[in-house]
Coordinates of C-alpha atoms in Angstrom, one line a residue:
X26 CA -59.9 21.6 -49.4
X27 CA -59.5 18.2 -47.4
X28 CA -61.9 17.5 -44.9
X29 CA -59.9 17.9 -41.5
X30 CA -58.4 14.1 -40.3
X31 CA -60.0 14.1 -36.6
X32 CA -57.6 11.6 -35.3
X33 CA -54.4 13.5 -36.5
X34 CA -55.4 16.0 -33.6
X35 CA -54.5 13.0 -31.3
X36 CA -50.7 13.6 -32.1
X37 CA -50.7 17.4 -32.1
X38 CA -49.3 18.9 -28.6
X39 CA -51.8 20.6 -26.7
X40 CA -54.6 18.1 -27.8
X41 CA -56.8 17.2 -24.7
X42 CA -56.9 13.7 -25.9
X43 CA -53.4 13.4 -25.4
X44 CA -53.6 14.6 -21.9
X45 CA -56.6 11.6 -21.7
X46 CA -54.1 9.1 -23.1
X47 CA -51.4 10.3 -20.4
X48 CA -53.9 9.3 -17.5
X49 CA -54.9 6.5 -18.7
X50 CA -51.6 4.9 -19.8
X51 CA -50.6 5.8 -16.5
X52 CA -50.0 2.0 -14.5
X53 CA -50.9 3.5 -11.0
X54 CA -53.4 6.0 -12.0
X55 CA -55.5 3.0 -13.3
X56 CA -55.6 1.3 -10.4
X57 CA -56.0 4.3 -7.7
X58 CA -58.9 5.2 -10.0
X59 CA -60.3 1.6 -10.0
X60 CA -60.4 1.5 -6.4
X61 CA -62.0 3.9 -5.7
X62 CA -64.7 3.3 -8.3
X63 CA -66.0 1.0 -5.5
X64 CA -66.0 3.2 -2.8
X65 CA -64.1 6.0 -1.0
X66 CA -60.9 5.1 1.3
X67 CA -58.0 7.0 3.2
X68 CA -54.0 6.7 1.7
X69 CA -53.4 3.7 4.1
X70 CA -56.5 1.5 2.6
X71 CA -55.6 2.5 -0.5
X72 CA -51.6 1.0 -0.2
X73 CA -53.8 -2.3 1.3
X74 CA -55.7 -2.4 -1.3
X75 CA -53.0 -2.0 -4.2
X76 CA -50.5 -4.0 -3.8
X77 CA -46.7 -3.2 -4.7
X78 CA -47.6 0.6 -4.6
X79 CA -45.4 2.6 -2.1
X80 CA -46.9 5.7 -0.2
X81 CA -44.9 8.2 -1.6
X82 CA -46.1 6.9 -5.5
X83 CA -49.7 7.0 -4.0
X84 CA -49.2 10.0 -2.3
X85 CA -47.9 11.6 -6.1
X86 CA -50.4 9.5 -8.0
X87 CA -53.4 10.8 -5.6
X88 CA -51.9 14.6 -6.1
X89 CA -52.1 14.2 -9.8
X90 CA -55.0 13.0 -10.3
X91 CA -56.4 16.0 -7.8
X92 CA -54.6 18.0 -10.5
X93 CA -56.6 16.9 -13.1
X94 CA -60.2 17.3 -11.4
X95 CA -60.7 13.2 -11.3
X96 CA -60.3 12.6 -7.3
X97 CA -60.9 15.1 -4.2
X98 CA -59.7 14.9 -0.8
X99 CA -62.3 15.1 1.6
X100 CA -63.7 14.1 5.4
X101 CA -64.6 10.5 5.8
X102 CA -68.4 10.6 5.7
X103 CA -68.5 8.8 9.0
X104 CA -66.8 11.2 10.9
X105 CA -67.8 13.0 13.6
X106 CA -68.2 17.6 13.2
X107 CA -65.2 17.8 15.2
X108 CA -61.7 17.9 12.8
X109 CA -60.5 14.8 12.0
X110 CA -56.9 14.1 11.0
X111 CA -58.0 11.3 8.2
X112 CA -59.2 12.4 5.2
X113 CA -60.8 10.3 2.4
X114 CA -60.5 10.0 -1.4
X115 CA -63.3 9.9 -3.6
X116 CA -63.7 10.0 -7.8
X117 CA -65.1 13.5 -8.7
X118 CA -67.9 13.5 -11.2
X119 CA -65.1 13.7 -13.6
X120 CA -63.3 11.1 -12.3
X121 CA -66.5 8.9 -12.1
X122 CA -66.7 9.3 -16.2
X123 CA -63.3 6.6 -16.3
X124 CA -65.0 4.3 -14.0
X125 CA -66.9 2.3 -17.4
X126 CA -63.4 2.2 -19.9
X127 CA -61.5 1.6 -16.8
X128 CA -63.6 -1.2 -16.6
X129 CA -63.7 -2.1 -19.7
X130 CA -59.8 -2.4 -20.0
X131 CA -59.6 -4.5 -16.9
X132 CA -62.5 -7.1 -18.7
X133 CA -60.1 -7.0 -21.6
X134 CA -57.1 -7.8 -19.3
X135 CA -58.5 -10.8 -17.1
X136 CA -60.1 -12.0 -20.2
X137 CA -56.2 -11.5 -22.3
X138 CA -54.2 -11.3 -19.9
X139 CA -52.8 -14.9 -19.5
X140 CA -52.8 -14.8 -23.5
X141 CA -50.4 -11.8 -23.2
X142 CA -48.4 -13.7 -20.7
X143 CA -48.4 -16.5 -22.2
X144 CA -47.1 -15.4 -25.6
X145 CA -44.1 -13.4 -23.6
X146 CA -43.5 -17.2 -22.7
X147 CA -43.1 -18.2 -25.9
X148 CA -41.1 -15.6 -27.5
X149 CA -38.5 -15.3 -24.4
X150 CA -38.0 -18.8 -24.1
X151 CA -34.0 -19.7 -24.7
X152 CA -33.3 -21.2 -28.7
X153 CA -32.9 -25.0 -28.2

């Protein structure tokens, strides 16, 4: 009997790995979850801090990622027993497992990326 091929399971369906590939792959995800690697912050420090990301794709990306058990909502920790209407987001301990390949993909893309660019350059450059 063949021994079982561990990264065929990466292509079947309902393989969690899939599901990791999904979040990660995921342009905005990336970032919200970068950010807050650093340190807690409402939705309107969060659209300051990312630039060219709307509220509402924030607003989706956030819920998303609650979905998935990587970021909670919760009260600032500054703020005072009474209610307060601003709430902040923060990585779960889940969420805090991405912060080390996050950033190692963002090493890999200020250390590539003008590469990347730079061969899109070459290759879309008009025939002479």
């Amino acid at each position: 009997m063949p021994e079982h091929d561990l990264a065929q399971d990466v292509f079947l369906a309902d393989c969690p790995a899939r599901l990791a590939v999904e979040i990660i792959t995921s342009k905005w995800a990336v970032v919200v979850l970068f950010a807050l690697s650093r340190r807690p912050c409402r939705h309107g420090e969060l659209v300051g801090l990312v630039g060219g990301l709307s509220r509402k794709v924030l607003t989706q990306t956030l819920r998303k990622l609650q979905g998935y058990g990587l970021v909670e909502r919760r009260p600032p920790a500054s703020a005072p027993p009474s209610p307060s209407p601003y709430t902040e987001y923060a990585l779960t301990g889940l969420g805090l497992t991405l912060v080390e390949p996050i950033a190692a993909l963002t090493d890999w893309a200020r250390s590539y990326g003008e590469a990347v660019a730079d061969f899109q350059e070459t290759v879309q450059a008009p025939a002479r």
